Amino acid sequence: MKRPRATSPPSFSTTVKPPLTPPVTPILKQKLHRTGTPKWFPLKLTHTELTLPLTFPTGQTFRWKQTGAIQYSGTIGPHLVSLRQRPGDDTVSYCVHCSTSPKSAELALLDFLNAEISLAELWSDFSKKDPRFGELAKHLRGARVLRQDPLECLIQFLCSSNNNIGRITKMVDFVSSLGVHLADIDGFEFYQFPSLDQLSKVSEEEFRKAGFGYRAKYITGTVNALQAKPGGGDEWLLSLRKLDLQEAVSALCTLPGVGPKVAACIALFSLDQHSAIPVDTHVWQIATNYLLPDLAGAKLTPKLHSRVAEAFVSKYGEYAGWAQTLLFIAELPAQKTLLQSFSLPINKLDNSAEDNETSCDTTKP
């Protein structure tokens, strides 16, 4: 669990720790280089293209940790990196703590951040289609959709089912600890996400003892299902990026514990399915307030999920999932307070569970 953040600069330890039990397999023919004192470099993304607090703590991933005032650290494959923003600095900076090579780490980071997609162009397009979006976007610039490793994203959202942020984070931290330890930053331990082979060595009972409850059978069942895929589970998951959205969602729903809502999250955050709309109660309220007012007061049913998704795509186009992500972020407590200070018209949702929200709303208090 995250300890209280120190006021001093983040500390960095390169101590290599022994593997936790259950045992893990060694990293495959990778020579990791630890850089010691980190050197910071500018990333080719300005704050209008990437705002860290609007991207990392918004429920897309549970593996990145806040290690500074506006600094987040995490792993991308074998690379351990940090991103930071400073007041008055228009650019985002990054440093590489541990990697197979600094250049490959930079390329992996840009890929992870979907850097080839211009938020400025998307926001301009969305604002023309929706003046309210334009007003929100003026104050919430830089909210990006990440491009995560599909296996990593899948396992995280299996942990998120009917759960709260604190427990999800503990579960994801446990799963992460099954991988290769890379280094510590500011008291946080960082690991390369475990492979399918490493995950397969943990039994359902061991996951249950770690506090996963009924989700334990979903994780072990999904790992077994992926290992049985021709060509391997990793390749099968990556192949879903080449399918249309409905085919990808249907394929994901064949895995234990994956329903349409979780499948849409995985599709949006890891499979290049930019029009995927994870339909939850909060997205439903946004839709009935602004896109489908004729359904206001109705109860969200599985039959209406597709209608909500279609309404978002009809309004915002093939990148509707990015628009929905910003509208969701606008409803988070911290952002609501900010927007209210600008007297912007925002949807007043029930705040009873907002402290436990994820961008898929798979949680409950």
PDB file of N, CA and C in Angstrom, residues 32-120:
ATOM      1  N   LEU A  32      19.577  -6.116 -17.503  1.00  0.00           N
ATOM      2  CA  LEU A  32      19.001  -4.854 -17.059  1.00  0.00           C
ATOM      3  C   LEU A  32      20.104  -3.914 -16.598  1.00  0.00           C
ATOM      4  N   HIS A  33      19.984  -2.650 -16.992  1.00  0.00           N
ATOM      5  CA  HIS A  33      20.952  -1.629 -16.614  1.00  0.00           C
ATOM      6  C   HIS A  33      20.271  -0.651 -15.663  1.00  0.00           C
ATOM      7  N   ARG A  34      20.851  -0.454 -14.487  1.00  0.00           N
ATOM      8  CA  ARG A  34      20.335   0.511 -13.534  1.00  0.00           C
ATOM      9  C   ARG A  34      21.171   1.775 -13.632  1.00  0.00           C
ATOM     10  N   THR A  35      20.504   2.907 -13.701  1.00  0.00           N
ATOM     11  CA  THR A  35      21.180   4.146 -14.071  1.00  0.00           C
ATOM     12  C   THR A  35      21.701   4.949 -12.896  1.00  0.00           C
ATOM     13  N   GLY A  36      21.420   4.521 -11.648  1.00  0.00           N
ATOM     14  CA  GLY A  36      21.879   5.291 -10.502  1.00  0.00           C
ATOM     15  C   GLY A  36      21.100   6.578 -10.376  1.00  0.00           C
ATOM     16  N   THR A  37      21.796   7.700 -10.193  1.00  0.00           N
ATOM     17  CA  THR A  37      21.121   8.992 -10.096  1.00  0.00           C
ATOM     18  C   THR A  37      20.405   9.280 -11.406  1.00  0.00           C
ATOM     19  N   PRO A  38      19.086   9.477 -11.361  1.00  0.00           N
ATOM     20  CA  PRO A  38      18.336   9.636 -12.617  1.00  0.00           C
ATOM     21  C   PRO A  38      18.652  10.947 -13.323  1.00  0.00           C
ATOM     22  N   LYS A  39      18.706  10.888 -14.643  1.00  0.00           N
ATOM     23  CA  LYS A  39      18.853  12.078 -15.476  1.00  0.00           C
ATOM     24  C   LYS A  39      17.534  12.319 -16.195  1.00  0.00           C
ATOM     25  N   TRP A  40      17.082  13.552 -16.166  1.00  0.00           N
ATOM     26  CA  TRP A  40      15.780  13.895 -16.738  1.00  0.00           C
ATOM     27  C   TRP A  40      15.940  14.451 -18.139  1.00  0.00           C
ATOM     28  N   PHE A  41      15.025  14.044 -19.014  1.00  0.00           N
ATOM     29  CA  PHE A  41      15.035  14.489 -20.405  1.00  0.00           C
ATOM     30  C   PHE A  41      13.623  14.953 -20.789  1.00  0.00           C
ATOM     31  N   PRO A  42      13.519  15.930 -21.665  1.00  0.00           N
ATOM     32  CA  PRO A  42      12.186  16.365 -22.095  1.00  0.00           C
ATOM     33  C   PRO A  42      11.532  15.318 -22.991  1.00  0.00           C
ATOM     34  N   LEU A  43      10.252  15.095 -22.774  1.00  0.00           N
ATOM     35  CA  LEU A  43       9.475  14.197 -23.616  1.00  0.00           C
ATOM     36  C   LEU A  43       8.782  15.048 -24.669  1.00  0.00           C
ATOM     37  N   LYS A  44       8.536  14.476 -25.824  1.00  0.00           N
ATOM     38  CA  LYS A  44       7.945  15.259 -26.909  1.00  0.00           C
ATOM     39  C   LYS A  44       6.437  15.394 -26.741  1.00  0.00           C
ATOM     40  N   LEU A  45       6.026  15.746 -25.531  1.00  0.00           N
ATOM     41  CA  LEU A  45       4.617  15.979 -25.243  1.00  0.00           C
ATOM     42  C   LEU A  45       4.507  17.170 -24.301  1.00  0.00           C
ATOM     43  N   THR A  46       3.773  18.198 -24.693  1.00  0.00           N
ATOM     44  CA  THR A  46       3.561  19.348 -23.827  1.00  0.00           C
ATOM     45  C   THR A  46       2.452  19.034 -22.830  1.00  0.00           C
ATOM     46  N   HIS A  47       2.215  19.955 -21.891  1.00  0.00           N
ATOM     47  CA  HIS A  47       1.198  19.708 -20.874  1.00  0.00           C
ATOM     48  C   HIS A  47      -0.201  19.670 -21.468  1.00  0.00           C
ATOM     49  N   THR A  48      -0.388  20.270 -22.658  1.00  0.00           N
ATOM     50  CA  THR A  48      -1.709  20.181 -23.295  1.00  0.00           C
ATOM     51  C   THR A  48      -1.923  18.805 -23.921  1.00  0.00           C
ATOM     52  N   GLU A  49      -0.840  18.081 -24.150  1.00  0.00           N
ATOM     53  CA  GLU A  49      -0.932  16.727 -24.699  1.00  0.00           C
ATOM     54  C   GLU A  49      -0.872  15.654 -23.615  1.00  0.00           C
ATOM     55  N   LEU A  50      -0.300  15.989 -22.464  1.00  0.00           N
ATOM     56  CA  LEU A  50      -0.220  15.026 -21.363  1.00  0.00           C
ATOM     57  C   LEU A  50      -0.190  15.777 -20.039  1.00  0.00           C
ATOM     58  N   THR A  51      -1.226  15.594 -19.245  1.00  0.00           N
ATOM     59  CA  THR A  51      -1.255  16.098 -17.877  1.00  0.00           C
ATOM     60  C   THR A  51      -1.294  14.883 -16.958  1.00  0.00           C
ATOM     61  N   LEU A  52      -0.246  14.709 -16.176  1.00  0.00           N
ATOM     62  CA  LEU A  52      -0.082  13.479 -15.407  1.00  0.00           C
ATOM     63  C   LEU A  52      -1.226  13.216 -14.428  1.00  0.00           C
ATOM     64  N   PRO A  53      -1.677  14.205 -13.633  1.00  0.00           N
ATOM     65  CA  PRO A  53      -2.759  13.913 -12.676  1.00  0.00           C
ATOM     66  C   PRO A  53      -4.099  13.610 -13.333  1.00  0.00           C
ATOM     67  N   LEU A  54      -4.246  13.933 -14.622  1.00  0.00           N
ATOM     68  CA  LEU A  54      -5.485  13.630 -15.335  1.00  0.00           C
ATOM     69  C   LEU A  54      -5.378  12.314 -16.111  1.00  0.00           C
ATOM     70  N   THR A  55      -4.226  11.665 -16.027  1.00  0.00           N
ATOM     71  CA  THR A  55      -4.001  10.433 -16.791  1.00  0.00           C
ATOM     72  C   THR A  55      -3.764   9.229 -15.889  1.00  0.00           C
ATOM     73  N   PHE A  56      -2.897   9.367 -14.882  1.00  0.00           N
ATOM     74  CA  PHE A  56      -2.497   8.180 -14.121  1.00  0.00           C
ATOM     75  C   PHE A  56      -3.402   7.804 -12.950  1.00  0.00           C
ATOM     76  N   PRO A  57      -3.882   8.736 -12.134  1.00  0.00           N
ATOM     77  CA  PRO A  57      -4.712   8.301 -11.000  1.00  0.00           C
ATOM     78  C   PRO A  57      -6.203   8.287 -11.315  1.00  0.00           C
ATOM     79  N   THR A  58      -6.555   7.998 -12.561  1.00  0.00           N
ATOM     80  CA  THR A  58      -7.965   8.071 -12.969  1.00  0.00           C
ATOM     81  C   THR A  58      -8.565   6.700 -13.284  1.00  0.00           C
ATOM     82  N   GLY A  59      -7.875   5.623 -12.864  1.00  0.00           N
ATOM     83  CA  GLY A  59      -8.457   4.297 -12.984  1.00  0.00           C
ATOM     84  C   GLY A  59      -8.121   3.533 -14.240  1.00  0.00           C
ATOM     85  N   GLN A  60      -7.208   4.046 -15.068  1.00  0.00           N
ATOM     86  CA  GLN A  60      -6.796   3.271 -16.240  1.00  0.00           C
ATOM     87  C   GLN A  60      -5.792   2.189 -15.850  1.00  0.00           C
ATOM     88  N   THR A  61      -4.927   2.522 -14.908  1.00  0.00           N
ATOM     89  CA  THR A  61      -3.908   1.591 -14.448  1.00  0.00           C
ATOM     90  C   THR A  61      -3.763   1.744 -12.948  1.00  0.00           C
ATOM     91  N   PHE A  62      -3.363   0.637 -12.283  1.00  0.00           N
ATOM     92  CA  PHE A  62      -3.167   0.659 -10.841  1.00  0.00           C
ATOM     93  C   PHE A  62      -1.722   0.352 -10.482  1.00  0.00           C
ATOM     94  N   ARG A  63      -0.839   0.402 -11.480  1.00  0.00           N
ATOM     95  CA  ARG A  63       0.562   0.029 -11.256  1.00  0.00           C
ATOM     96  C   ARG A  63       1.498   1.226 -11.188  1.00  0.00           C
ATOM     97  N   TRP A  64       1.028   2.398 -11.544  1.00  0.00           N
ATOM     98  CA  TRP A  64       1.865   3.590 -11.473  1.00  0.00           C
ATOM     99  C   TRP A  64       1.664   4.275 -10.132  1.00  0.00           C
ATOM    100  N   LYS A  65       2.771   4.717  -9.527  1.00  0.00           N
ATOM    101  CA  LYS A  65       2.741   5.307  -8.191  1.00  0.00           C
ATOM    102  C   LYS A  65       3.163   6.767  -8.251  1.00  0.00           C
ATOM    103  N   GLN A  66       2.569   7.555  -7.388  1.00  0.00           N
ATOM    104  CA  GLN A  66       2.978   8.958  -7.284  1.00  0.00           C
ATOM    105  C   GLN A  66       4.227   9.030  -6.425  1.00  0.00           C
ATOM    106  N   THR A  67       5.323   9.493  -7.009  1.00  0.00           N
ATOM    107  CA  THR A  67       6.621   9.520  -6.335  1.00  0.00           C
ATOM    108  C   THR A  67       7.182  10.933  -6.221  1.00  0.00           C
ATOM    109  N   GLY A  68       6.323  11.926  -6.380  1.00  0.00           N
ATOM    110  CA  GLY A  68       6.731  13.315  -6.254  1.00  0.00           C
ATOM    111  C   GLY A  68       5.510  14.193  -6.347  1.00  0.00           C
ATOM    112  N   ALA A  69       5.700  15.506  -6.253  1.00  0.00           N
ATOM    113  CA  ALA A  69       4.574  16.435  -6.261  1.00  0.00           C
ATOM    114  C   ALA A  69       3.696  16.221  -7.488  1.00  0.00           C
ATOM    115  N   ILE A  70       4.287  16.299  -8.667  1.00  0.00           N
ATOM    116  CA  ILE A  70       3.597  15.949  -9.910  1.00  0.00           C
ATOM    117  C   ILE A  70       4.516  14.994 -10.653  1.00  0.00           C
ATOM    118  N   GLN A  71       4.692  13.832 -10.075  1.00  0.00           N
ATOM    119  CA  GLN A  71       5.601  12.819 -10.622  1.00  0.00           C
ATOM    120  C   GLN A  71       5.005  11.441 -10.403  1.00  0.00           C
ATOM    121  N   TYR A  72       5.026  10.633 -11.473  1.00  0.00           N
ATOM    122  CA  TYR A  72       4.502   9.272 -11.407  1.00  0.00           C
ATOM    123  C   TYR A  72       5.537   8.324 -11.982  1.00  0.00           C
ATOM    124  N   SER A  73       5.651   7.155 -11.356  1.00  0.00           N
ATOM    125  CA  SER A  73       6.653   6.170 -11.761  1.00  0.00           C
ATOM    126  C   SER A  73       5.974   4.828 -12.005  1.00  0.00           C
ATOM    127  N   GLY A  74       6.492   4.104 -12.980  1.00  0.00           N
ATOM    128  CA  GLY A  74       5.928   2.803 -13.290  1.00  0.00           C
ATOM    129  C   GLY A  74       6.802   2.035 -14.251  1.00  0.00           C
ATOM    130  N   THR A  75       6.403   0.799 -14.509  1.00  0.00           N
ATOM    131  CA  THR A  75       7.170  -0.054 -15.406  1.00  0.00           C
ATOM    132  C   THR A  75       6.416  -0.281 -16.706  1.00  0.00           C
ATOM    133  N   ILE A  76       7.182  -0.357 -17.772  1.00  0.00           N
ATOM    134  CA  ILE A  76       6.673  -0.710 -19.098  1.00  0.00           C
ATOM    135  C   ILE A  76       7.577  -1.833 -19.589  1.00  0.00           C
ATOM    136  N   GLY A  77       7.096  -3.069 -19.507  1.00  0.00           N
ATOM    137  CA  GLY A  77       7.976  -4.184 -19.793  1.00  0.00           C
ATOM    138  C   GLY A  77       9.128  -4.179 -18.799  1.00  0.00           C
ATOM    139  N   PRO A  78      10.380  -4.272 -19.275  1.00  0.00           N
ATOM    140  CA  PRO A  78      11.533  -4.291 -18.370  1.00  0.00           C
ATOM    141  C   PRO A  78      12.021  -2.896 -17.992  1.00  0.00           C
ATOM    142  N   HIS A  79      11.312  -1.855 -18.427  1.00  0.00           N
ATOM    143  CA  HIS A  79      11.756  -0.484 -18.211  1.00  0.00           C
ATOM    144  C   HIS A  79      11.050   0.135 -17.006  1.00  0.00           C
ATOM    145  N   LEU A  80      11.826   0.705 -16.091  1.00  0.00           N
ATOM    146  CA  LEU A  80      11.278   1.457 -14.971  1.00  0.00           C
ATOM    147  C   LEU A  80      11.551   2.931 -15.226  1.00  0.00           C
ATOM    148  N   VAL A  81      10.481   3.719 -15.338  1.00  0.00           N
ATOM    149  CA  VAL A  81      10.621   5.125 -15.709  1.00  0.00           C
ATOM    150  C   VAL A  81       9.794   6.002 -14.777  1.00  0.00           C
ATOM    151  N   SER A  82      10.148   7.281 -14.751  1.00  0.00           N
ATOM    152  CA  SER A  82       9.361   8.290 -14.048  1.00  0.00           C
ATOM    153  C   SER A  82       9.026   9.413 -14.999  1.00  0.00           C
ATOM    154  N   LEU A  83       7.852  10.013 -14.791  1.00  0.00           N
ATOM    155  CA  LEU A  83       7.409  11.182 -15.538  1.00  0.00           C
ATOM    156  C   LEU A  83       7.128  12.294 -14.540  1.00  0.00           C
ATOM    157  N   ARG A  84       7.473  13.524 -14.888  1.00  0.00           N
ATOM    158  CA  ARG A  84       7.163  14.623 -13.982  1.00  0.00           C
ATOM    159  C   ARG A  84       6.834  15.889 -14.758  1.00  0.00           C
ATOM    160  N   GLN A  85       6.078  16.762 -14.087  1.00  0.00           N
ATOM    161  CA  GLN A  85       5.753  18.088 -14.592  1.00  0.00           C
ATOM    162  C   GLN A  85       6.044  19.093 -13.494  1.00  0.00           C
ATOM    163  N   ARG A  86       6.567  20.242 -13.896  1.00  0.00           N
ATOM    164  CA  ARG A  86       6.868  21.293 -12.933  1.00  0.00           C
ATOM    165  C   ARG A  86       6.117  22.559 -13.298  1.00  0.00           C
ATOM    166  N   PRO A  87       5.664  23.319 -12.289  1.00  0.00           N
ATOM    167  CA  PRO A  87       4.957  24.579 -12.572  1.00  0.00           C
ATOM    168  C   PRO A  87       5.796  25.495 -13.463  1.00  0.00           C
ATOM    169  N   GLY A  88       5.150  26.025 -14.484  1.00  0.00           N
ATOM    170  CA  GLY A  88       5.840  26.923 -15.398  1.00  0.00           C
ATOM    171  C   GLY A  88       6.596  26.231 -16.509  1.00  0.00           C
ATOM    172  N   ASP A  89       6.709  24.911 -16.433  1.00  0.00           N
ATOM    173  CA  ASP A  89       7.400  24.148 -17.476  1.00  0.00           C
ATOM    174  C   ASP A  89       6.342  23.551 -18.406  1.00  0.00           C
ATOM    175  N   ASP A  90       6.410  23.896 -19.677  1.00  0.00           N
ATOM    176  CA  ASP A  90       5.380  23.464 -20.617  1.00  0.00           C
ATOM    177  C   ASP A  90       5.526  22.003 -21.025  1.00  0.00           C
ATOM    178  N   THR A  91       6.697  21.425 -20.779  1.00  0.00           N
ATOM    179  CA  THR A  91       6.936  20.060 -21.252  1.00  0.00           C
ATOM    180  C   THR A  91       6.903  19.056 -20.103  1.00  0.00           C
ATOM    181  N   VAL A  92       6.693  17.821 -20.469  1.00  0.00           N
ATOM    182  CA  VAL A  92       6.792  16.709 -19.530  1.00  0.00           C
ATOM    183  C   VAL A  92       8.201  16.140 -19.633  1.00  0.00           C
ATOM    184  N   SER A  93       8.797  15.829 -18.493  1.00  0.00           N
ATOM    185  CA  SER A  93      10.133  15.239 -18.482  1.00  0.00           C
ATOM    186  C   SER A  93      10.053  13.787 -18.037  1.00  0.00           C
ATOM    187  N   TYR A  94      11.047  13.005 -18.441  1.00  0.00           N
ATOM    188  CA  TYR A  94      11.091  11.606 -18.032  1.00  0.00           C
ATOM    189  C   TYR A  94      12.513  11.213 -17.668  1.00  0.00           C
ATOM    190  N   CYS A  95      12.624  10.188 -16.859  1.00  0.00           N
ATOM    191  CA  CYS A  95      13.933   9.591 -16.600  1.00  0.00           C
ATOM    192  C   CYS A  95      13.780   8.077 -16.590  1.00  0.00           C
ATOM    193  N   VAL A  96      14.863   7.407 -16.896  1.00  0.00           N
ATOM    194  CA  VAL A  96      14.882   5.944 -16.936  1.00  0.00           C
ATOM    195  C   VAL A  96      15.722   5.451 -15.771  1.00  0.00           C
ATOM    196  N   HIS A  97      15.110   4.690 -14.873  1.00  0.00           N
ATOM    197  CA  HIS A  97      15.820   4.162 -13.712  1.00  0.00           C
ATOM    198  C   HIS A  97      16.456   2.809 -14.004  1.00  0.00           C
ATOM    199  N   CYS A  98      15.761   2.013 -14.808  1.00  0.00           N
ATOM    200  CA  CYS A  98      16.205   0.642 -15.049  1.00  0.00           C
ATOM    201  C   CYS A  98      15.662   0.210 -16.404  1.00  0.00           C
ATOM    202  N   SER A  99      16.512  -0.383 -17.253  1.00  0.00           N
ATOM    203  CA  SER A  99      16.064  -0.706 -18.600  1.00  0.00           C
ATOM    204  C   SER A  99      17.041  -1.646 -19.272  1.00  0.00           C
ATOM    205  N   THR A 100      16.582  -2.245 -20.363  1.00  0.00           N
ATOM    206  CA  THR A 100      17.494  -2.998 -21.215  1.00  0.00           C
ATOM    207  C   THR A 100      18.316  -2.039 -22.063  1.00  0.00           C
ATOM    208  N   SER A 101      17.749  -0.864 -22.386  1.00  0.00           N
ATOM    209  CA  SER A 101      18.479   0.204 -23.054  1.00  0.00           C
ATOM    210  C   SER A 101      17.648   1.480 -22.966  1.00  0.00           C
ATOM    211  N   PRO A 102      18.291   2.647 -22.733  1.00  0.00           N
ATOM    212  CA  PRO A 102      17.546   3.902 -22.603  1.00  0.00           C
ATOM    213  C   PRO A 102      16.712   4.242 -23.837  1.00  0.00           C
ATOM    214  N   LYS A 103      17.217   3.949 -25.021  1.00  0.00           N
ATOM    215  CA  LYS A 103      16.477   4.284 -26.233  1.00  0.00           C
ATOM    216  C   LYS A 103      15.212   3.446 -26.350  1.00  0.00           C
ATOM    217  N   SER A 104      15.331   2.158 -26.059  1.00  0.00           N
ATOM    218  CA  SER A 104      14.142   1.312 -26.137  1.00  0.00           C
ATOM    219  C   SER A 104      13.137   1.714 -25.064  1.00  0.00           C
ATOM    220  N   ALA A 105      13.627   2.209 -23.932  1.00  0.00           N
ATOM    221  CA  ALA A 105      12.722   2.675 -22.879  1.00  0.00           C
ATOM    222  C   ALA A 105      11.931   3.894 -23.344  1.00  0.00           C
ATOM    223  N   GLU A 106      12.596   4.816 -24.021  1.00  0.00           N
ATOM    224  CA  GLU A 106      11.901   6.012 -24.525  1.00  0.00           C
ATOM    225  C   GLU A 106      10.836   5.623 -25.548  1.00  0.00           C
ATOM    226  N   LEU A 107      11.186   4.726 -26.457  1.00  0.00           N
ATOM    227  CA  LEU A 107      10.222   4.299 -27.473  1.00  0.00           C
ATOM    228  C   LEU A 107       9.042   3.576 -26.841  1.00  0.00           C
ATOM    229  N   ALA A 108       9.321   2.725 -25.836  1.00  0.00           N
ATOM    230  CA  ALA A 108       8.246   2.020 -25.138  1.00  0.00           C
ATOM    231  C   ALA A 108       7.345   3.004 -24.403  1.00  0.00           C
ATOM    232  N   LEU A 109       7.924   4.033 -23.820  1.00  0.00           N
ATOM    233  CA  LEU A 109       7.153   5.044 -23.101  1.00  0.00           C
ATOM    234  C   LEU A 109       6.245   5.813 -24.042  1.00  0.00           C
ATOM    235  N   LEU A 110       6.760   6.227 -25.184  1.00  0.00           N
ATOM    236  CA  LEU A 110       5.939   6.959 -26.156  1.00  0.00           C
ATOM    237  C   LEU A 110       4.800   6.094 -26.675  1.00  0.00           C
ATOM    238  N   ASP A 111       5.087   4.809 -26.884  1.00  0.00           N
ATOM    239  CA  ASP A 111       4.039   3.880 -27.321  1.00  0.00           C
ATOM    240  C   ASP A 111       2.979   3.727 -26.232  1.00  0.00           C
ATOM    241  N   PHE A 112       3.411   3.579 -24.991  1.00  0.00           N
ATOM    242  CA  PHE A 112       2.517   3.428 -23.846  1.00  0.00           C
ATOM    243  C   PHE A 112       1.593   4.650 -23.702  1.00  0.00           C
ATOM    244  N   LEU A 113       2.111   5.819 -24.045  1.00  0.00           N
ATOM    245  CA  LEU A 113       1.350   7.064 -23.912  1.00  0.00           C
ATOM    246  C   LEU A 113       0.529   7.399 -25.157  1.00  0.00           C
ATOM    247  N   ASN A 114       0.493   6.503 -26.124  1.00  0.00           N
ATOM    248  CA  ASN A 114      -0.246   6.784 -27.367  1.00  0.00           C
ATOM    249  C   ASN A 114       0.193   8.114 -27.975  1.00  0.00           C
ATOM    250  N   ALA A 115       1.508   8.352 -27.957  1.00  0.00           N
ATOM    251  CA  ALA A 115       2.033   9.671 -28.301  1.00  0.00           C
ATOM    252  C   ALA A 115       1.749  10.088 -29.737  1.00  0.00           C
ATOM    253  N   GLU A 116       1.476   9.137 -30.619  1.00  0.00           N
ATOM    254  CA  GLU A 116       1.214   9.494 -32.006  1.00  0.00           C
ATOM    255  C   GLU A 116      -0.163  10.126 -32.201  1.00  0.00           C
ATOM    256  N   ILE A 117      -1.014  10.019 -31.203  1.00  0.00           N
ATOM    257  CA  ILE A 117      -2.368  10.586 -31.296  1.00  0.00           C
ATOM    258  C   ILE A 117      -2.350  11.986 -30.717  1.00  0.00           C
ATOM    259  N   SER A 118      -2.783  12.964 -31.493  1.00  0.00           N
ATOM    260  CA  SER A 118      -2.772  14.364 -31.076  1.00  0.00           C
ATOM    261  C   SER A 118      -4.041  14.701 -30.298  1.00  0.00           C
ATOM    262  N   LEU A 119      -3.877  15.004 -29.010  1.00  0.00           N
ATOM    263  CA  LEU A 119      -5.031  15.423 -28.219  1.00  0.00           C
ATOM    264  C   LEU A 119      -5.591  16.747 -28.732  1.00  0.00           C
ATOM    265  N   ALA A 120      -4.715  17.649 -29.158  1.00  0.00           N
ATOM    266  CA  ALA A 120      -5.183  18.946 -29.641  1.00  0.00           C
ATOM    267  C   ALA A 120      -6.162  18.774 -30.799  1.00  0.00           C
TER     268      ALA A 120
END
